[in-house]
Amino acid sequence: AERAKAEAHRKKLEEKQKKEDAKAEASRKAIEAKIAANRKKQEERMKKEEVKAEAQKKIEEAKAKVEMKKLEERLKKENAKTKANREALEAKFAAQNISDDAKS
């Protein structure tokens, strides 16, 4: 009878231990799943940031190109204006010289 009682007690303890082990295992798996989910979220966040940064870079490059074109156009206009003014002055001097030559 004592042996049977001891055996029953041992089995009860084993069952209790199995339940606790199972609980601990479930808890560990839940924590690992949370960690994995957080890691995945972080990676997705990083990817979004990279995509955003890449898009921003392209926008900045496009803006810079537009600005460069504007400056080039302005430079062309300034050069054309300068050339026209120079030609007008040269024509004026030439006319002056012809007028001076005619007077003398």
C-alpha positions as a printed Julia matrix, in Angstrom:
104×3 Matrix{Float64}:
  0.0     0.0     0.0
  2.82    2.4     0.87
  4.55    1.59   -2.39
  1.36    2.19   -4.38
  0.86    5.5    -2.55
  4.46    6.54   -3.29
  4.07    5.48   -6.94
  0.84    7.53   -7.29
  2.58   10.53   -5.7
  5.54   10.17   -8.08
  3.21    9.99  -11.09
  1.35   13.07   -9.87
  4.64   14.95   -9.58
  5.69   13.79  -13.06
  2.38   14.99  -14.52
  2.75   18.33  -12.74
  6.32   18.66  -14.08
  5.16   17.79  -17.62
  2.47   20.48  -17.44
  4.98   23.06  -16.19
  7.45   22.07  -18.9
  4.73   22.39  -21.52
  3.75   25.8   -20.14
  7.37   26.95  -20.17
  7.81   25.65  -23.73
  4.65   27.43  -24.88
  5.81   30.62  -23.21
  9.25   30.34  -24.84
  7.69   29.77  -28.27
  5.37   32.77  -27.8
  8.34   34.97  -26.9
 10.31   33.71  -29.91
  7.31   34.41  -32.18
  7.06   37.95  -30.77
 10.77   38.51  -31.34
 10.48   37.22  -34.92
  7.45   39.43  -35.57
  9.25   42.48  -34.18
 12.32   41.71  -36.25
 10.16   41.41  -39.38
  8.4    44.69  -38.6
 11.77   46.38  -38.11
 13.06   45.01  -41.43
  9.92   46.23  -43.21
 10.3    49.63  -41.58
 13.93   49.76  -42.72
 12.92   48.81  -46.28
 10.26   51.54  -46.3
 12.84   54.05  -45.09
 15.26   52.95  -47.81
 12.55   53.28  -50.47
 11.59   56.68  -49.09
 15.21   57.82  -49.05
 15.72   56.57  -52.62
 12.6    58.42  -53.78
 13.73   61.58  -52.0
 17.15   61.29  -53.65
 15.52   60.99  -57.1
 13.31   64.0   -56.37
 16.36   66.03  -55.34
 18.24   64.95  -58.47
 15.28   65.91  -60.66
 15.03   69.31  -58.95
 18.76   69.86  -59.44
 18.45   68.99  -63.15
 15.57   71.44  -63.59
 17.54   74.15  -61.76
 20.58   73.44  -63.94
 18.47   73.74  -67.12
 17.05   77.06  -65.9
 20.54   78.37  -65.2
 21.79   77.19  -68.6
 18.85   78.94  -70.3
 19.55   82.12  -68.36
 23.21   81.93  -69.34
 22.27   81.49  -73.02
 19.98   84.54  -72.83
 22.68   86.61  -71.11
 25.25   85.53  -73.72
 22.84   86.37  -76.54
 22.1    89.78  -74.98
 25.82   90.48  -74.55
 26.52   89.46  -78.14
 23.68   91.66  -79.43
 24.92   94.65  -77.38
 28.49   94.11  -78.66
 27.28   93.92  -82.28
 25.16   97.04  -81.79
 28.18   98.91  -80.36
 30.39   97.68  -83.2
 27.79   98.84  -85.71
 27.55  102.21  -83.92
 31.35  102.61  -83.99
 31.45  101.6   -87.64
 28.74  104.16  -88.46
 30.64  106.78  -86.42
 33.85  105.98  -88.33
 32.01  106.23  -91.69
 30.5   109.53  -90.55
 33.92  110.79  -89.41
 35.5   109.66  -92.69
 32.78  111.42  -94.66
 33.39  114.65  -92.72
 37.1   114.67  -93.39
